[in-house]
Amino acid sequence: MLPNNQTVWRDLLDKAAEAYTKTLYRGSDLSLSEKKQSVLELRNYQTQFKEGGASALSLLREELYSQDGIYRNISAEMLIEMRDLVSLKSLSESIINTQSPQLKGKILERLWLLLPPKTGDFIRLLDEGRWEREPLLKTILSNHQPSDWVVKAVESSNDARALKILMDSISRWPNAESLLLKYMGGSSLDMQVTNIWNTDARILAAFYLGMKGVIAGIDFLINIANHDDELQAVQACQHLAFLASPAVVKPLKSLLHSSNHDVVAISLLAASDIGVAGLINNLALLTQNEGYSPIFESFIGDEAAKILKKIVGGQLVKLQDQYVLGSIPEHFTNEFREYIAFQSVDIAKSLDFGRRYRGGEPLTMATLVDDLYKGNAIASAYNLRAITGEDYGYEVEWDLLDNVDAIVSWERRAVDPYPLTPGGWAYMGKPLVSP
């Protein structure tokens, strides 16, 4: 029997919010089964609201503008499921015109698929650099046949985020390969790297070609990664790391010791993602780098030490971090970084320099799937797709709740480890030789 009074609906909504909070904000201390159970509970509450129909609408409409972001997002998602077009039309107009209420990207995508905004709305959001331009652009590009004005508007905007969404969307279109090859050739757009946040369109196109198994994309990235232009090279390395390519190791050994702190910071991200033992000695040297990285908002030497702990594991994982007392910004002591470096180099003697490691153990597909449950798993998500050539719908911009079905599918797939041997390398379903 469905509830028919507001007190009962309020109780159900509170329980839904509790399940939502548990899944998203207690991810690190919940077991896999507990996370799945929380998601199932949330979906059950959503079903009850949907079946409740009109009797549940008033509470959801009220909470749509709540000061609590969890209640806002849950209510919006339920109203979309219920196709309450009256409140949703008002919601869309409010977000576009006033930036209120704030909702997560996946919900905005669903909202605007149901109620597409006007052409001028997207242009305005793009011109103003509003973050809502991203889910709106994804919605516009999802039909595989967008108007030319959309593509031209993104190209001329010099908006790195919008450009990435354009490339990602194109990669899913039927004629993706020819379009991406056009971008990679620079005939349509030639966006040079002028700062670390501005990715060359050709690099993005090459990456998405690589994600589709087109070797020309990989070869392009390898060429750029070994180029003298360090800003271009390090971005190519980052994308080679996303593709789990062994070709990233050689250029990283050089870029990790650049005099440009931004280049070193991105190199460290790629080194962390790839986790190959052959970089341990380079990272150990880098622990003595006193440079400050605005990207990390911390010192380069500290980040190098953290990555060493991540790769070699063992006794270093249990070691308590030691900071300089009263340091602003907070940073490790020299003695602590030296100890991490010394122990890592010593442990590395027992590792295969050509293999990838996580916590001292050879990396596996199961390791990468575990990352998906922990969140912030962009590299692991791309790695799984590049290694297997398979795609189960995981979206790197979505949270655990939105990705749980895809993660479960990857978990089932990882039961069969092929084509990845422990710590090894593979691409598009075939094993690769270690670097």
GROMACS .gro file of C-alpha atoms in nm:
model
  435
    1MET     CA    1   0.000   0.000   0.000
    2LEU     CA    2   0.134   0.342  -0.095
    3PRO     CA    3   0.153   0.626   0.159
    4ASN     CA    4  -0.106   0.900   0.117
    5ASN     CA    5  -0.005   1.170   0.363
    6GLN     CA    6   0.281   1.415   0.376
    7THR     CA    7   0.423   1.282   0.703
    8VAL     CA    8   0.484   0.942   0.546
    9TRP     CA    9   0.625   1.097   0.228
   10ARG     CA   10   0.859   1.307   0.439
   11ASP     CA   11   0.981   0.997   0.618
   12LEU     CA   12   1.046   0.823   0.286
   13LEU     CA   13   1.232   1.124   0.150
   14ASP     CA   14   1.450   1.137   0.463
   15LYS     CA   15   1.535   0.769   0.418
   16ALA     CA   16   1.619   0.830   0.053
   17ALA     CA   17   1.850   1.116   0.154
   18GLU     CA   18   2.017   0.891   0.410
   19ALA     CA   19   2.083   0.623   0.147
   20TYR     CA   20   2.212   0.889  -0.093
   21THR     CA   21   2.447   1.032   0.169
   22LYS     CA   22   2.573   0.691   0.272
   23THR     CA   23   2.664   0.595  -0.083
   24LEU     CA   24   2.834   0.917  -0.189
   25TYR     CA   25   2.998   1.048   0.126
   26ARG     CA   26   3.088   0.733   0.316
   27GLY     CA   27   3.242   0.559   0.018
   28SER     CA   28   3.577   0.489   0.180
   29ASP     CA   29   3.440   0.303   0.484
   30LEU     CA   30   3.161   0.108   0.317
   31SER     CA   31   3.207  -0.242   0.179
   32LEU     CA   32   3.113  -0.320  -0.178
   33SER     CA   33   2.798  -0.500  -0.069
   34GLU     CA   34   2.696  -0.207   0.157
   35LYS     CA   35   2.734   0.037  -0.133
   36LYS     CA   36   2.521  -0.178  -0.358
   37GLN     CA   37   2.258  -0.212  -0.086
   38SER     CA   38   2.242   0.166  -0.040
   39VAL     CA   39   2.188   0.214  -0.412
   40LEU     CA   40   1.911  -0.047  -0.415
   41GLU     CA   41   1.744   0.123  -0.118
   42LEU     CA   42   1.754   0.460  -0.292
   43ARG     CA   43   1.605   0.316  -0.609
   44ASN     CA   44   1.328   0.153  -0.406
   45TYR     CA   45   1.235   0.488  -0.251
   46GLN     CA   46   1.241   0.651  -0.594
   47THR     CA   47   1.001   0.384  -0.723
   48GLN     CA   48   0.762   0.446  -0.435
   49PHE     CA   49   0.754   0.818  -0.510
   50LYS     CA   50   0.698   0.753  -0.879
   51GLU     CA   51   0.410   0.520  -0.804
   52GLY     CA   52   0.271   0.768  -0.552
   53GLY     CA   53   0.202   1.017  -0.829
   54ALA     CA   54   0.017   1.337  -0.741
   55SER     CA   55   0.013   1.275  -0.365
   56ALA     CA   56   0.395   1.294  -0.357
   57LEU     CA   57   0.438   1.595  -0.584
   58SER     CA   58   0.393   1.879  -0.337
   59LEU     CA   59   0.677   1.765  -0.112
   60LEU     CA   60   0.915   1.706  -0.403
   61ARG     CA   61   0.833   2.044  -0.558
   62GLU     CA   62   0.901   2.210  -0.224
   63GLU     CA   63   1.234   2.032  -0.173
   64LEU     CA   64   1.344   2.116  -0.527
   65TYR     CA   65   1.463   2.451  -0.394
   66SER     CA   66   1.588   2.326  -0.058
   67GLN     CA   67   1.906   2.466   0.096
   68ASP     CA   68   2.021   2.106   0.129
   69GLY     CA   69   2.185   1.988  -0.194
   70ILE     CA   70   2.106   1.623  -0.131
   71TYR     CA   71   1.731   1.688  -0.103
   72ARG     CA   72   1.743   1.915  -0.410
   73ASN     CA   73   1.907   1.653  -0.627
   74ILE     CA   74   1.691   1.365  -0.507
   75SER     CA   75   1.373   1.566  -0.562
   76ALA     CA   76   1.481   1.678  -0.909
   77GLU     CA   77   1.565   1.323  -1.012
   78MET     CA   78   1.231   1.193  -0.888
   79LEU     CA   79   1.036   1.469  -1.063
   80ILE     CA   80   1.218   1.386  -1.387
   81GLU     CA   81   1.121   1.021  -1.345
   82MET     CA   82   0.762   1.128  -1.284
   83ARG     CA   83   0.768   1.361  -1.589
   84ASP     CA   84   0.629   1.652  -1.389
   85LEU     CA   85   0.672   1.895  -1.678
   86VAL     CA   86   0.518   2.194  -1.500
   87SER     CA   87   0.775   2.206  -1.221
   88LEU     CA   88   1.059   2.091  -1.447
   89LYS     CA   89   1.001   2.372  -1.699
   90SER     CA   90   1.015   2.626  -1.419
   91LEU     CA   91   1.324   2.451  -1.278
   92SER     CA   92   1.508   2.467  -1.612
   93GLU     CA   93   1.432   2.836  -1.660
   94SER     CA   94   1.546   2.917  -1.306
   95ILE     CA   95   1.879   2.736  -1.350
   96ILE     CA   96   1.952   2.898  -1.687
   97ASN     CA   97   1.855   3.248  -1.577
   98THR     CA   98   1.963   3.259  -1.213
   99GLN     CA   99   2.199   2.961  -1.160
  100SER     CA  100   1.961   2.841  -0.889
  101PRO     CA  101   1.906   2.576  -0.772
  102GLN     CA  102   2.242   2.401  -0.810
  103LEU     CA  103   2.207   2.042  -0.934
  104LYS     CA  104   2.461   1.780  -1.037
  105GLY     CA  105   2.549   1.738  -1.403
  106LYS     CA  106   2.384   1.402  -1.466
  107ILE     CA  107   2.048   1.536  -1.348
  108LEU     CA  108   2.080   1.845  -1.566
  109GLU     CA  109   2.154   1.622  -1.865
  110ARG     CA  110   1.835   1.425  -1.801
  111LEU     CA  111   1.637   1.744  -1.745
  112TRP     CA  112   1.748   1.899  -2.073
  113LEU     CA  113   1.698   1.580  -2.269
  114LEU     CA  114   1.338   1.597  -2.154
  115LEU     CA  115   1.302   1.974  -2.201
  116PRO     CA  116   1.565   2.103  -2.450
  117PRO     CA  117   1.650   2.472  -2.387
  118LYS     CA  118   1.665   2.729  -2.667
  119THR     CA  119   1.969   2.773  -2.890
  120GLY     CA  120   2.045   3.113  -2.743
  121ASP     CA  121   2.056   2.968  -2.391
  122PHE     CA  122   2.357   2.753  -2.472
  123ILE     CA  123   2.541   3.038  -2.646
  124ARG     CA  124   2.490   3.257  -2.341
  125LEU     CA  125   2.609   2.990  -2.097
  126LEU     CA  126   2.914   2.928  -2.316
  127ASP     CA  127   2.997   3.298  -2.344
  128GLU     CA  128   2.965   3.344  -1.968
  129GLY     CA  129   3.171   3.032  -1.892
  130ARG     CA  130   2.891   2.892  -1.675
  131TRP     CA  131   2.956   2.534  -1.564
  132GLU     CA  132   2.603   2.439  -1.667
  133ARG     CA  133   2.721   2.475  -2.028
  134GLU     CA  134   2.880   2.131  -1.992
  135PRO     CA  135   2.570   1.915  -1.925
  136LEU     CA  136   2.374   2.130  -2.172
  137LEU     CA  137   2.636   2.072  -2.443
  138LYS     CA  138   2.636   1.698  -2.374
  139THR     CA  139   2.260   1.699  -2.420
  140ILE     CA  140   2.280   1.890  -2.749
  141LEU     CA  141   2.553   1.661  -2.885
  142SER     CA  142   2.384   1.338  -2.778
  143ASN     CA  143   2.170   1.320  -3.092
  144HIS     CA  144   2.476   1.248  -3.313
  145GLN     CA  145   2.360   1.510  -3.564
  146PRO     CA  146   2.403   1.852  -3.401
  147SER     CA  147   2.367   2.174  -3.595
  148ASP     CA  148   2.685   2.322  -3.739
  149TRP     CA  149   2.642   2.627  -3.518
  150VAL     CA  150   2.703   2.417  -3.207
  151VAL     CA  151   3.034   2.282  -3.332
  152LYS     CA  152   3.145   2.622  -3.461
  153ALA     CA  153   3.048   2.794  -3.136
  154VAL     CA  154   3.261   2.551  -2.935
  155GLU     CA  155   3.554   2.575  -3.176
  156SER     CA  156   3.559   2.953  -3.168
  157SER     CA  157   3.511   2.977  -2.790
  158ASN     CA  158   3.862   2.857  -2.698
  159ASP     CA  159   3.686   2.684  -2.408
  160ALA     CA  160   3.897   2.381  -2.313
  161ARG     CA  161   3.619   2.208  -2.120
  162ALA     CA  162   3.365   2.254  -2.398
  163LEU     CA  163   3.617   2.132  -2.654
  164LYS     CA  164   3.677   1.814  -2.457
  165ILE     CA  165   3.303   1.746  -2.436
  166LEU     CA  166   3.279   1.800  -2.812
  167MET     CA  167   3.558   1.547  -2.878
  168ASP     CA  168   3.415   1.296  -2.633
  169SER     CA  169   3.071   1.325  -2.791
  170ILE     CA  170   3.207   1.295  -3.144
  171SER     CA  171   3.387   0.975  -3.044
  172ARG     CA  172   3.046   0.814  -2.994
  173TRP     CA  173   2.904   0.918  -3.331
  174PRO     CA  174   2.876   0.674  -3.626
  175ASN     CA  175   3.123   0.879  -3.835
  176ALA     CA  176   3.357   0.941  -3.541
  177GLU     CA  177   3.682   0.819  -3.695
  178SER     CA  178   3.677   1.050  -3.998
  179LEU     CA  179   3.581   1.353  -3.787
  180LEU     CA  180   3.848   1.288  -3.525
  181LEU     CA  181   4.114   1.232  -3.792
  182LYS     CA  182   4.016   1.572  -3.932
  183TYR     CA  183   4.070   1.735  -3.593
  184MET     CA  184   4.395   1.549  -3.536
  185GLY     CA  185   4.523   1.679  -3.869
  186GLY     CA  186   4.454   2.034  -3.753
  187SER     CA  187   4.257   2.121  -4.065
  188SER     CA  188   3.948   2.227  -3.871
  189LEU     CA  189   4.093   2.364  -3.549
  190ASP     CA  190   4.448   2.443  -3.445
  191MET     CA  191   4.439   2.514  -3.074
  192GLN     CA  192   4.799   2.534  -2.957
  193VAL     CA  193   4.892   2.475  -2.594
  194THR     CA  194   4.958   2.811  -2.433
  195ASN     CA  195   4.919   2.700  -2.072
  196ILE     CA  196   4.885   2.376  -1.882
  197TRP     CA  197   4.503   2.394  -1.877
  198ASN     CA  198   4.461   2.448  -2.250
  199THR     CA  199   4.479   2.112  -2.429
  200ASP     CA  200   4.553   2.108  -2.801
  201ALA     CA  201   4.249   1.984  -2.992
  202ARG     CA  202   4.474   1.752  -3.190
  203ILE     CA  203   4.586   1.577  -2.871
  204LEU     CA  204   4.225   1.527  -2.762
  205ALA     CA  205   4.130   1.392  -3.105
  206ALA     CA  206   4.427   1.153  -3.101
  207PHE     CA  207   4.330   1.030  -2.755
  208TYR     CA  208   3.971   0.954  -2.854
  209LEU     CA  209   4.096   0.782  -3.168
  210GLY     CA  210   4.315   0.572  -2.941
  211MET     CA  211   4.012   0.490  -2.729
  212LYS     CA  212   3.849   0.356  -3.045
  213GLY     CA  213   4.150   0.137  -3.130
  214VAL     CA  214   4.283   0.359  -3.410
  215ILE     CA  215   4.663   0.323  -3.401
  216ALA     CA  216   4.713   0.654  -3.580
  217GLY     CA  217   4.592   0.826  -3.263
  218ILE     CA  218   4.845   0.640  -3.046
  219ASP     CA  219   5.127   0.715  -3.288
  220PHE     CA  220   5.037   1.085  -3.288
  221LEU     CA  221   5.047   1.099  -2.908
  222ILE     CA  222   5.380   0.915  -2.894
  223ASN     CA  223   5.530   1.165  -3.140
  224ILE     CA  224   5.406   1.465  -2.939
  225ALA     CA  225   5.514   1.307  -2.607
  226ASN     CA  226   5.872   1.297  -2.733
  227HIS     CA  227   5.860   1.651  -2.874
  228ASP     CA  228   6.067   1.944  -2.743
  229ASP     CA  229   5.755   2.145  -2.649
  230GLU     CA  230   5.712   2.029  -2.290
  231LEU     CA  231   5.358   2.161  -2.246
  232GLN     CA  232   5.243   1.961  -2.545
  233ALA     CA  233   5.457   1.662  -2.450
  234VAL     CA  234   5.327   1.630  -2.097
  235GLN     CA  235   4.964   1.651  -2.208
  236ALA     CA  236   5.030   1.378  -2.463
  237CYS     CA  237   5.186   1.172  -2.182
  238GLN     CA  238   4.882   1.220  -1.962
  239HIS     CA  239   4.659   1.086  -2.238
  240LEU     CA  240   4.897   0.797  -2.312
  241ALA     CA  241   4.868   0.708  -1.944
  242PHE     CA  242   4.488   0.714  -1.976
  243LEU     CA  243   4.532   0.467  -2.265
  244ALA     CA  244   4.758   0.245  -2.049
  245SER     CA  245   5.028   0.273  -2.314
  246PRO     CA  246   5.382   0.155  -2.230
  247ALA     CA  247   5.509   0.425  -2.468
  248VAL     CA  248   5.449   0.682  -2.193
  249VAL     CA  249   5.737   0.558  -1.975
  250LYS     CA  250   6.033   0.692  -2.177
  251PRO     CA  251   5.917   1.055  -2.216
  252LEU     CA  252   5.798   1.067  -1.854
  253LYS     CA  253   6.150   0.993  -1.730
  254SER     CA  254   6.259   1.320  -1.886
  255LEU     CA  255   5.953   1.534  -1.813
  256LEU     CA  256   5.955   1.447  -1.442
  257HIS     CA  257   6.275   1.653  -1.416
  258SER     CA  258   6.157   1.958  -1.611
  259SER     CA  259   6.232   2.304  -1.474
  260ASN     CA  260   5.863   2.392  -1.530
  261HIS     CA  261   5.671   2.303  -1.214
  262ASP     CA  262   5.341   2.269  -1.401
  263VAL     CA  263   5.499   2.019  -1.638
  264VAL     CA  264   5.638   1.823  -1.345
  265ALA     CA  265   5.297   1.824  -1.173
  266ILE     CA  266   5.117   1.677  -1.476
  267SER     CA  267   5.404   1.428  -1.519
  268LEU     CA  268   5.349   1.316  -1.161
  269LEU     CA  269   4.980   1.260  -1.231
  270ALA     CA  270   5.069   1.044  -1.531
  271ALA     CA  271   5.332   0.857  -1.329
  272SER     CA  272   5.077   0.789  -1.055
  273ASP     CA  273   4.823   0.665  -1.308
  274ILE     CA  274   5.067   0.434  -1.484
  275GLY     CA  275   5.243   0.306  -1.168
  276VAL     CA  276   5.530   0.137  -1.351
  277ALA     CA  277   5.825   0.031  -1.135
  278GLY     CA  278   6.066   0.173  -1.392
  279LEU     CA  279   5.981   0.524  -1.270
  280ILE     CA  280   6.059   0.461  -0.902
  281ASN     CA  281   6.418   0.588  -0.919
  282ASN     CA  282   6.305   0.905  -1.098
  283LEU     CA  283   6.034   0.964  -0.839
  284ALA     CA  284   6.282   0.905  -0.558
  285LEU     CA  285   6.505   1.180  -0.696
  286LEU     CA  286   6.204   1.406  -0.725
  287THR     CA  287   6.126   1.377  -0.353
  288GLN     CA  288   6.405   1.631  -0.299
  289ASN     CA  289   6.242   1.887  -0.529
  290GLU     CA  290   6.144   2.187  -0.316
  291GLY     CA  291   5.927   2.345  -0.586
  292TYR     CA  292   5.567   2.438  -0.514
  293SER     CA  293   5.293   2.329  -0.755
  294PRO     CA  294   4.974   2.538  -0.779
  295ILE     CA  295   4.810   2.240  -0.948
  296PHE     CA  296   4.853   2.021  -0.641
  297GLU     CA  297   4.852   2.316  -0.400
  298SER     CA  298   5.147   2.142  -0.236
  299PHE     CA  299   5.516   2.077  -0.283
  300ILE     CA  300   5.640   1.858  -0.568
  301GLY     CA  301   5.866   1.655  -0.340
  302ASP     CA  302   5.568   1.570  -0.119
  303GLU     CA  303   5.362   1.452  -0.415
  304ALA     CA  304   5.647   1.236  -0.538
  305ALA     CA  305   5.666   1.074  -0.195
  306LYS     CA  306   5.291   1.007  -0.193
  307ILE     CA  307   5.310   0.842  -0.535
  308LEU     CA  308   5.600   0.623  -0.425
  309LYS     CA  309   5.392   0.504  -0.132
  310LYS     CA  310   5.106   0.430  -0.369
  311ILE     CA  311   5.323   0.224  -0.604
  312VAL     CA  312   5.552   0.029  -0.369
  313GLY     CA  313   5.312  -0.009  -0.075
  314GLY     CA  314   5.432  -0.251   0.191
  315GLN     CA  315   5.562  -0.092   0.508
  316LEU     CA  316   5.537   0.256   0.355
  317VAL     CA  317   5.156   0.241   0.353
  318LYS     CA  318   5.149   0.193   0.730
  319LEU     CA  319   5.403   0.469   0.784
  320GLN     CA  320   5.252   0.782   0.940
  321ASP     CA  321   5.319   1.100   0.744
  322GLN     CA  322   5.560   1.340   0.915
  323TYR     CA  323   5.507   1.712   0.858
  324VAL     CA  324   5.710   2.020   0.946
  325LEU     CA  325   5.542   2.160   1.255
  326GLY     CA  326   5.356   2.481   1.187
  327SER     CA  327   5.441   2.481   0.815
  328ILE     CA  328   5.214   2.690   0.592
  329PRO     CA  329   5.140   2.539   0.349
  330GLU     CA  330   5.181   2.209   0.533
  331HIS     CA  331   5.461   1.991   0.394
  332PHE     CA  332   5.664   1.679   0.474
  333THR     CA  333   5.992   1.695   0.661
  334ASN     CA  334   6.310   1.644   0.460
  335GLU     CA  335   6.391   1.337   0.667
  336PHE     CA  336   6.053   1.180   0.590
  337ARG     CA  337   6.087   1.234   0.215
  338GLU     CA  338   6.442   1.097   0.221
  339TYR     CA  339   6.322   0.788   0.407
  340ILE     CA  340   6.041   0.729   0.157
  341ALA     CA  341   6.286   0.763  -0.132
  342PHE     CA  342   6.547   0.531   0.023
  343GLN     CA  343   6.295   0.260   0.112
  344SER     CA  344   6.125   0.280  -0.228
  345VAL     CA  345   6.450   0.237  -0.419
  346ASP     CA  346   6.538  -0.058  -0.194
  347ILE     CA  347   6.197  -0.224  -0.243
  348ALA     CA  348   6.217  -0.161  -0.619
  349LYS     CA  349   6.510  -0.403  -0.641
  350SER     CA  350   6.263  -0.689  -0.600
  351LEU     CA  351   6.018  -0.552  -0.859
  352ASP     CA  352   6.007  -0.594  -1.236
  353PHE     CA  353   6.084  -0.248  -1.377
  354GLY     CA  354   5.866  -0.314  -1.680
  355ARG     CA  355   5.551  -0.391  -1.480
  356ARG     CA  356   5.282  -0.176  -1.320
  357TYR     CA  357   5.226  -0.192  -0.944
  358ARG     CA  358   4.976  -0.075  -0.686
  359GLY     CA  359   5.066  -0.109  -0.320
  360GLY     CA  360   5.358  -0.336  -0.404
  361GLU     CA  361   5.136  -0.581  -0.592
  362PRO     CA  362   5.115  -0.619  -0.971
  363LEU     CA  363   4.827  -0.417  -1.114
  364THR     CA  364   4.525  -0.617  -1.238
  365MET     CA  365   4.189  -0.540  -1.393
  366ALA     CA  366   4.033  -0.608  -1.053
  367THR     CA  367   4.255  -0.333  -0.907
  368LEU     CA  368   4.127  -0.086  -1.165
  369VAL     CA  369   3.765  -0.185  -1.095
  370ASP     CA  370   3.820  -0.129  -0.722
  371ASP     CA  371   3.929   0.225  -0.811
  372LEU     CA  372   3.590   0.285  -0.972
  373TYR     CA  373   3.418   0.218  -0.640
  374LYS     CA  374   3.652   0.454  -0.455
  375GLY     CA  375   3.578   0.749  -0.683
  376ASN     CA  376   3.812   0.990  -0.865
  377ALA     CA  377   3.892   0.707  -1.106
  378ILE     CA  378   3.928   0.880  -1.442
  379ALA     CA  379   4.251   0.703  -1.537
  380SER     CA  380   4.126   0.361  -1.422
  381ALA     CA  381   3.802   0.399  -1.619
  382TYR     CA  382   3.988   0.489  -1.937
  383ASN     CA  383   4.245   0.213  -1.873
  384LEU     CA  384   3.977  -0.054  -1.855
  385ARG     CA  385   3.826   0.055  -2.185
  386ALA     CA  386   4.163   0.083  -2.360
  387ILE     CA  387   4.290  -0.250  -2.226
  388THR     CA  388   3.981  -0.449  -2.320
  389GLY     CA  389   3.830  -0.251  -2.606
  390GLU     CA  390   3.498  -0.281  -2.419
  391ASP     CA  391   3.269  -0.011  -2.281
  392TYR     CA  392   3.002  -0.064  -2.015
  393GLY     CA  393   2.885   0.295  -1.995
  394TYR     CA  394   3.100   0.432  -1.712
  395GLU     CA  395   3.109   0.812  -1.734
  396VAL     CA  396   3.407   0.983  -1.571
  397GLU     CA  397   3.202   1.295  -1.489
  398TRP     CA  398   2.932   1.106  -1.301
  399ASP     CA  399   2.934   0.996  -0.937
  400LEU     CA  400   2.906   0.649  -0.787
  401LEU     CA  401   2.525   0.649  -0.781
  402ASP     CA  402   2.504   0.719  -1.153
  403ASN     CA  403   2.782   0.475  -1.242
  404VAL     CA  404   2.699   0.180  -1.019
  405ASP     CA  405   2.548  -0.033  -1.298
  406ALA     CA  406   2.854   0.019  -1.515
  407ILE     CA  407   3.086  -0.064  -1.223
  408VAL     CA  408   2.900  -0.389  -1.154
  409SER     CA  409   2.940  -0.481  -1.522
  410TRP     CA  410   3.314  -0.410  -1.505
  411GLU     CA  411   3.337  -0.615  -1.188
  412ARG     CA  412   3.187  -0.915  -1.368
  413ARG     CA  413   3.418  -0.859  -1.664
  414ALA     CA  414   3.728  -0.848  -1.445
  415VAL     CA  415   3.663  -1.204  -1.324
  416ASP     CA  416   3.831  -1.299  -1.653
  417PRO     CA  417   4.167  -1.115  -1.636
  418TYR     CA  418   4.250  -1.155  -2.005
  419PRO     CA  419   4.416  -0.977  -2.182
  420LEU     CA  420   4.598  -0.825  -1.883
  421THR     CA  421   4.858  -1.035  -1.703
  422PRO     CA  422   4.935  -0.912  -1.348
  423GLY     CA  423   5.135  -0.592  -1.382
  424GLY     CA  424   5.141  -0.627  -1.758
  425TRP     CA  425   5.019  -0.425  -2.052
  426ALA     CA  426   4.738  -0.470  -2.305
  427TYR     CA  427   4.547  -0.271  -2.565
  428MET     CA  428   4.212  -0.338  -2.729
  429GLY     CA  429   4.191  -0.695  -2.605
  430LYS     CA  430   4.548  -0.797  -2.689
  431PRO     CA  431   4.854  -0.824  -2.461
  432LEU     CA  432   5.145  -0.585  -2.521
  433VAL     CA  433   5.518  -0.621  -2.459
  434SER     CA  434   5.647  -0.447  -2.145
  435PRO     CA  435   5.857  -0.133  -2.201
   0.00000   0.00000   0.00000
